[in-house]
Amino acid sequence: MQLELSPSDAEFRDRMREFFTTQVPQEIRDTVLEGRHLTRDQIVESQQVLNAEGLAVPHWPTEWGGQDWSELQRHLWHEEMQRAGVPLPLAFNASMIGPVIAQFGSEQQKQRFLPDTANLDIWWSQGFSEPDAGSDLASLRTSAVRDGDDWVVNGQKTWTTLGQHGDWIFTLVRTDPEVKKQQGISMLLIDMTTPGVEVRPIELIDGGHEVNEVWFTDVRVPGENMVGEVNSGWTQAKFLLGNERVGVAPVGATKRALATLKQNAADQMQDPLVRARVAELENDLLALELTALRVVANSTDGAPHPASSVLKLQGTVLQQAVSELAVELAGPASLAARADDDSPQEGWARRAAPTYLNLRKASIYGGSNEIQRQIISRTILGL
């Protein structure tokens, strides 16, 4: 089955494809395509190449670097980037705090932060989750107490992805403990070089260092770094999380991963049972892509569509399923080292197990799959 585009949209797709495959450094694209970890410098360089062409933050207001594209064109931009192995613009900058500042920030905050945020001259971290406030985010306890013109912040954030690279962190804090928990939350922008901010690594099951704890001990934050009004943070958080879930289904990247697996494990593709599993995954990915296009067609006002929860749920299920198939096809070669064999192992097979383990997170971040099922049952099925 082929998706038919209008001539203008087909031309747009081809233009995106040509740019992504010719202008983003091949070394960076190869790192993504081979499933290796990007360095901080590679992520920054890639986003700056995109930003110079006006392709880093197309969903932002046009006065701050956005593009006057249709929803379908934004979808094609996203899919062609993944197909080409181009790193997506850093989500904390492009999809999270940038749109929040553009929507809720003061003019001073927009002038100060948005250009550097789009160009990744500032690397933003996300300070939301806490040890006792994950899915129940409104239960957060990190406090901010007014002291003159400043706020003094104390508390702990956890699962701060790539926080070791962060320059600033957008942080949800409790500014009023006496009111309903959702009503006493505010958002502060905190310079991570401020005295009292400490980043501690968390080692993951795959052995990597991707997430962190961030501790705040009497951290003084200027009052001008409050986003919006005091106690308005829950509104901003819901806006941010809605944007996070749109596009969280990595259809293009998962299709690319499956196609690459078919090439790497070509010998095993002769097995009819393996071929049947691959065909089932390809059909499920096509169905997800069509669902994504339906969501695009019904999101003309720019607001997240309820079916974005379906995309997030099924997208992560398929992402994990492809990684599971890779481990099965790699077999013992998926282990980093084998006592009975010290010969070099194929890179794809050696990376299969760490990738599989790392992607266990996909059904948790951006709202766990259990939460997404509840959203689907209420907003779509009316249960």
Coordinates of C-alpha atoms in Angstrom, one line a residue:
M1 CA 0.0 0.0 0.0
Q2 CA 1.3 3.5 -1.0
L3 CA 0.4 6.8 0.6
E4 CA -0.5 9.2 -2.2
L5 CA 0.5 12.8 -1.6
S6 CA -0.5 15.9 -3.6
P7 CA 2.2 17.2 -6.0
S8 CA 3.1 20.1 -3.6
D9 CA 3.4 17.8 -0.6
A10 CA 5.4 15.3 -2.6
E11 CA 7.8 18.1 -3.6
F12 CA 8.0 19.2 0.0
R13 CA 8.8 15.6 1.1
D14 CA 11.5 15.3 -1.6
R15 CA 13.0 18.6 -0.5
M16 CA 13.2 17.5 3.1
R17 CA 14.7 14.1 2.1
E18 CA 17.4 15.8 0.0
F19 CA 18.4 18.2 2.7
F20 CA 18.5 15.6 5.5
T21 CA 20.6 13.2 3.4
T22 CA 23.1 15.8 2.0
Q23 CA 23.5 18.6 4.6
V24 CA 23.6 16.8 7.9
P25 CA 27.1 15.3 8.4
Q26 CA 27.2 11.7 7.3
E27 CA 29.2 10.7 10.5
I28 CA 26.3 11.9 12.6
R29 CA 23.7 10.1 10.5
D30 CA 25.8 6.9 10.5
T31 CA 25.9 7.0 14.3
V32 CA 22.1 7.1 14.5
L33 CA 21.6 4.5 11.8
E34 CA 24.0 2.1 13.5
G35 CA 22.3 2.5 16.9
R36 CA 25.4 4.1 18.5
H37 CA 25.2 6.9 21.1
L38 CA 25.5 10.4 20.0
T39 CA 27.9 12.8 21.7
R40 CA 26.7 16.1 23.0
D41 CA 28.7 17.9 20.3
Q42 CA 27.0 15.8 17.6
I43 CA 23.5 16.6 18.9
V44 CA 24.4 20.3 19.0
E45 CA 25.9 20.3 15.5
S46 CA 23.0 18.6 14.0
Q47 CA 20.4 20.9 15.5
Q48 CA 22.4 24.0 14.5
V49 CA 22.5 22.7 10.9
L50 CA 18.7 22.3 11.0
N51 CA 18.2 25.7 12.6
A52 CA 20.4 27.5 10.0
E53 CA 17.9 26.2 7.4
G54 CA 14.8 27.0 9.5
L55 CA 14.1 23.3 10.1
A56 CA 14.8 23.0 13.9
V57 CA 11.5 24.3 15.3
P58 CA 8.9 24.5 12.5
H59 CA 6.0 24.2 15.0
W60 CA 7.0 27.4 16.9
P61 CA 5.5 30.7 16.1
T62 CA 7.0 32.1 12.9
E63 CA 8.4 35.1 14.7
W64 CA 10.6 32.8 16.7
G65 CA 11.8 30.5 13.9
G66 CA 8.7 28.5 13.1
Q67 CA 7.3 27.7 9.7
D68 CA 3.9 28.3 8.3
W69 CA 3.5 24.6 7.4
S70 CA 0.4 22.4 7.3
E71 CA 0.1 19.6 9.8
L72 CA 0.9 17.1 7.1
Q73 CA 4.1 18.9 6.2
R74 CA 5.2 18.8 9.8
H75 CA 4.5 15.1 9.8
L76 CA 6.5 14.6 6.7
W77 CA 9.4 16.7 8.1
H78 CA 9.4 14.5 11.2
E79 CA 9.2 11.2 9.3
E80 CA 11.9 12.1 6.7
M81 CA 14.3 13.1 9.5
Q82 CA 13.9 9.7 11.2
R83 CA 14.2 7.9 7.8
A84 CA 17.5 9.7 7.1
G85 CA 19.0 9.0 10.5
V86 CA 19.0 12.7 11.5
P87 CA 18.8 13.3 15.2
L88 CA 15.5 14.9 16.1
P89 CA 15.9 18.4 17.6
L90 CA 16.5 18.1 21.3
A91 CA 13.0 17.5 22.7
F92 CA 13.6 19.5 25.9
N93 CA 14.3 22.6 23.8
A94 CA 12.2 22.2 20.7
S95 CA 9.1 20.4 21.9
M96 CA 8.9 21.3 25.6
I97 CA 10.3 24.5 27.1
G98 CA 10.4 26.4 23.8
P99 CA 6.7 26.3 23.1
V100 CA 6.0 26.9 26.8
I101 CA 8.0 30.1 26.8
A102 CA 6.5 31.2 23.5
Q103 CA 3.0 30.6 25.0
F104 CA 3.4 31.7 28.6
G105 CA 6.7 33.5 28.9
S106 CA 7.2 37.3 29.3
E107 CA 8.6 39.2 26.4
Q108 CA 11.9 39.5 28.2
Q109 CA 12.0 35.7 28.6
K110 CA 11.2 35.2 24.9
Q111 CA 13.9 37.5 23.8
R112 CA 16.4 36.0 26.2
F113 CA 15.8 32.3 25.8
L114 CA 14.0 31.4 22.5
P115 CA 16.8 32.1 20.0
D116 CA 19.4 30.3 22.0
T117 CA 16.9 27.5 22.7
A118 CA 16.2 26.9 19.0
N119 CA 19.9 26.9 18.2
L120 CA 20.8 24.7 21.1
D121 CA 23.2 27.3 22.5
I122 CA 21.3 26.5 25.7
W123 CA 20.8 22.9 26.5
W124 CA 17.7 22.5 28.6
S125 CA 17.0 19.8 31.1
Q126 CA 13.5 18.8 32.5
G127 CA 12.9 19.0 36.2
F128 CA 9.5 17.3 36.6
S129 CA 9.6 13.8 38.1
E130 CA 10.5 13.1 41.7
P131 CA 10.9 9.9 43.7
D132 CA 7.3 10.1 44.9
A133 CA 5.9 12.1 42.0
G134 CA 6.1 10.3 38.7
S135 CA 2.8 9.5 37.1
D136 CA 1.2 11.4 39.9
L137 CA 3.2 14.5 39.0
A138 CA 1.0 16.9 41.0
S139 CA 2.3 15.3 44.2
L140 CA 5.7 16.9 43.7
R141 CA 7.4 18.3 46.9
T142 CA 10.3 20.4 45.6
S143 CA 9.6 23.7 47.2
A144 CA 10.2 27.3 46.3
V145 CA 9.9 30.0 49.0
R146 CA 9.9 33.7 48.3
D147 CA 12.8 35.7 49.7
G148 CA 12.7 39.3 48.6
D149 CA 12.9 39.3 44.8
D150 CA 14.2 35.7 44.6
W151 CA 12.9 32.2 45.1
V152 CA 14.8 29.7 47.3
V153 CA 14.5 26.2 45.9
N154 CA 15.0 23.0 47.9
G155 CA 14.2 19.4 46.8
Q156 CA 15.1 16.6 44.4
K157 CA 14.2 15.7 40.8
T158 CA 14.9 12.3 39.2
W159 CA 15.1 10.6 35.8
T160 CA 16.5 13.8 34.4
T161 CA 17.4 12.6 30.9
L162 CA 20.8 13.9 29.7
G163 CA 20.9 16.2 32.7
Q164 CA 24.7 15.9 32.7
H165 CA 24.8 18.1 29.6
G166 CA 22.3 20.6 30.9
D167 CA 22.9 24.4 31.0
W168 CA 19.4 25.3 32.4
I169 CA 16.6 23.3 33.8
F170 CA 12.9 24.1 33.7
T171 CA 11.5 23.0 37.0
L172 CA 8.1 22.5 38.6
V173 CA 8.1 23.6 42.2
R174 CA 5.6 23.9 45.0
T175 CA 5.0 27.5 45.8
D176 CA 1.8 27.1 47.9
P177 CA 1.5 24.0 50.1
E178 CA -1.9 25.1 51.5
V179 CA -4.0 24.8 48.4
K180 CA -5.1 21.8 46.2
K181 CA -2.0 20.2 45.0
Q182 CA -2.4 21.1 41.3
Q183 CA -3.1 24.8 42.2
G184 CA 0.1 25.3 44.2
I185 CA 2.7 24.6 41.5
S186 CA 4.8 27.0 39.5
M187 CA 7.5 26.7 36.9
L188 CA 11.0 28.2 37.4
L189 CA 13.9 28.5 34.9
I190 CA 17.0 27.6 36.8
D191 CA 20.6 28.1 35.7
M192 CA 22.3 24.7 36.5
T193 CA 25.6 26.5 37.4
T194 CA 23.8 28.2 40.3
P195 CA 25.4 27.2 43.7
G196 CA 23.3 24.5 45.4
V197 CA 22.5 22.6 42.1
E198 CA 24.0 19.1 42.0
V199 CA 23.6 16.5 39.3
R200 CA 24.1 12.9 40.2
P201 CA 24.2 10.1 37.6
I202 CA 21.9 7.1 37.6
E203 CA 23.3 4.0 35.9
L204 CA 20.8 2.2 33.7
I205 CA 20.1 -1.5 33.1
D206 CA 22.0 -1.3 29.8
G207 CA 25.1 0.1 31.7
G208 CA 24.7 3.6 30.2
H209 CA 24.5 7.0 31.8
E210 CA 21.5 8.7 30.3
V211 CA 19.5 9.8 33.3
N212 CA 20.3 11.7 36.5
E213 CA 19.1 13.0 39.9
V214 CA 19.2 16.7 40.3
W215 CA 19.3 18.1 43.9
F216 CA 18.5 21.7 44.9
T217 CA 19.9 23.0 48.2
D218 CA 19.0 26.6 49.0
V219 CA 19.2 27.5 45.3
R220 CA 18.4 31.2 44.8
V221 CA 16.5 31.9 41.6
P222 CA 15.7 35.4 40.4
G223 CA 11.9 36.2 40.4
E224 CA 12.2 37.1 36.7
N225 CA 12.7 33.4 36.0
M226 CA 9.2 32.5 36.9
V227 CA 7.2 31.4 33.8
G228 CA 3.8 33.0 33.9
E229 CA 2.0 33.8 37.1
V230 CA 2.8 32.2 40.5
N231 CA 0.8 28.9 40.9
S232 CA 0.1 28.6 37.2
G233 CA 2.6 25.9 36.7
W234 CA 0.1 23.0 36.3
T235 CA -1.4 24.7 33.3
Q236 CA 2.0 25.0 31.7
A237 CA 2.9 21.4 32.6
K238 CA -0.3 20.1 30.9
F239 CA 0.5 22.1 27.8
L240 CA 4.1 20.8 27.8
L241 CA 3.1 17.2 28.3
G242 CA 0.5 17.4 25.5
N243 CA 3.2 18.6 23.1
E244 CA 5.6 15.8 24.3
R245 CA 3.1 13.1 23.4
V246 CA 2.5 14.4 19.9
G247 CA 5.2 12.8 17.8
V248 CA 6.3 10.5 20.5
A249 CA 5.4 7.5 18.3
P250 CA 8.6 7.0 16.4
V251 CA 7.1 5.4 13.2
G252 CA 9.9 6.5 10.9
A253 CA 12.6 5.4 13.2
T254 CA 11.0 2.0 14.0
K255 CA 10.4 1.4 10.2
R256 CA 14.1 2.2 9.7
A257 CA 15.1 -0.1 12.5
L258 CA 13.1 -3.0 11.1
A259 CA 14.4 -2.5 7.6
T260 CA 18.0 -2.5 8.9
L261 CA 17.3 -5.6 10.9
K262 CA 16.1 -7.4 7.7
Q263 CA 19.4 -6.5 6.0
N264 CA 21.6 -7.4 9.0
A265 CA 19.9 -10.7 9.6
A266 CA 19.2 -11.6 5.9
D267 CA 20.2 -15.2 6.3
Q268 CA 17.5 -15.7 9.0
M269 CA 14.8 -14.1 6.8
Q270 CA 14.5 -17.4 5.0
D271 CA 12.8 -18.9 8.0
P272 CA 9.0 -18.6 7.3
L273 CA 8.2 -18.0 11.0
V274 CA 10.7 -15.0 11.0
R275 CA 9.2 -13.7 7.8
A276 CA 5.7 -13.9 9.3
R277 CA 6.8 -11.9 12.4
V278 CA 8.4 -9.3 10.2
A279 CA 5.3 -9.0 8.0
E280 CA 3.1 -8.6 11.0
L281 CA 5.3 -5.8 12.4
E282 CA 5.3 -4.1 9.0
N283 CA 1.5 -4.2 8.8
D284 CA 1.2 -2.9 12.3
L285 CA 3.6 -0.1 11.5
L286 CA 1.6 0.8 8.4
A287 CA -1.6 0.9 10.5
L288 CA 0.1 3.2 13.0
E289 CA 1.4 5.5 10.2
L290 CA -2.2 5.8 8.9
T291 CA -3.4 6.5 12.4
A292 CA -0.8 9.2 12.7
L293 CA -2.0 10.8 9.4
R294 CA -5.6 10.7 10.7
V295 CA -4.4 12.5 13.8
V296 CA -2.6 15.0 11.7
A297 CA -5.8 15.6 9.6
N298 CA -7.8 16.3 12.7
S299 CA -5.4 18.5 14.6
T300 CA -5.9 21.7 12.6
D301 CA -6.1 23.9 15.6
G302 CA -2.6 22.8 16.8
A303 CA -4.0 21.3 20.0
P304 CA -3.0 17.7 20.8
H305 CA -5.6 15.2 19.5
P306 CA -6.9 12.6 22.0
A307 CA -5.7 9.9 19.6
S308 CA -2.1 11.0 20.3
S309 CA -2.4 8.6 23.3
V310 CA -3.0 5.8 20.8
L311 CA 0.1 6.8 18.9
K312 CA 2.2 6.9 22.0
L313 CA 0.8 3.5 23.2
Q314 CA 1.1 1.5 20.0
G315 CA 4.3 3.3 18.9
T316 CA 6.2 2.2 22.0
V317 CA 4.7 -1.3 21.8
L318 CA 6.0 -1.7 18.3
Q319 CA 9.4 -0.1 19.1
Q320 CA 9.9 -2.6 21.8
A321 CA 8.7 -5.5 19.6
V322 CA 11.3 -4.7 17.0
S323 CA 14.1 -4.5 19.6
E324 CA 12.9 -7.9 21.0
L325 CA 13.0 -9.5 17.6
A326 CA 16.6 -8.1 17.1
V327 CA 17.7 -9.8 20.3
E328 CA 16.2 -13.1 19.3
L329 CA 17.8 -13.0 15.8
A330 CA 21.2 -12.0 17.3
G331 CA 21.1 -14.8 19.7
P332 CA 24.2 -15.3 21.9
A333 CA 26.0 -12.7 19.8
S334 CA 23.8 -10.0 21.4
L335 CA 25.8 -10.4 24.6
A336 CA 28.6 -7.8 24.9
A337 CA 31.2 -10.6 25.5
R338 CA 31.1 -14.4 25.5
A339 CA 33.5 -16.5 27.5
D340 CA 33.8 -19.1 24.8
D341 CA 34.4 -16.7 21.9
D342 CA 36.7 -13.7 21.8
S343 CA 36.3 -13.0 18.1
P344 CA 34.9 -9.7 17.0
Q345 CA 31.1 -9.7 16.9
E346 CA 28.9 -7.8 14.4
G347 CA 28.1 -4.4 15.7
W348 CA 24.3 -4.7 15.2
A349 CA 24.2 -8.0 17.2
R350 CA 26.3 -6.6 20.0
R351 CA 24.1 -3.6 20.3
A352 CA 20.8 -5.6 20.2
A353 CA 20.6 -6.4 23.9
P354 CA 21.5 -2.9 25.2
T355 CA 19.0 -1.4 22.9
Y356 CA 16.3 -3.8 24.0
L357 CA 17.0 -3.1 27.7
N358 CA 17.2 0.7 27.1
L359 CA 13.8 0.7 25.3
R360 CA 12.0 -0.6 28.4
K361 CA 11.7 3.1 29.2
A362 CA 9.6 3.8 26.2
S363 CA 6.4 2.5 27.8
I364 CA 7.0 4.8 30.8
Y365 CA 8.2 8.2 29.6
G366 CA 5.8 10.7 28.1
G367 CA 3.0 9.2 30.3
S368 CA 3.1 5.5 31.0
N369 CA 1.2 3.1 28.7
E370 CA -1.2 2.3 31.6
I371 CA -2.0 6.0 31.9
Q372 CA -2.5 6.2 28.1
R373 CA -5.0 3.3 28.2
Q374 CA -7.0 5.3 30.8
I375 CA -7.0 8.4 28.6
I376 CA -8.1 6.3 25.6
S377 CA -10.9 4.7 27.6
R378 CA -12.2 8.1 28.8
T379 CA -11.7 10.5 25.9
I380 CA -12.1 8.1 22.9
L381 CA -14.2 5.2 24.1
G382 CA -16.3 7.1 26.6
L383 CA -16.0 4.4 29.2

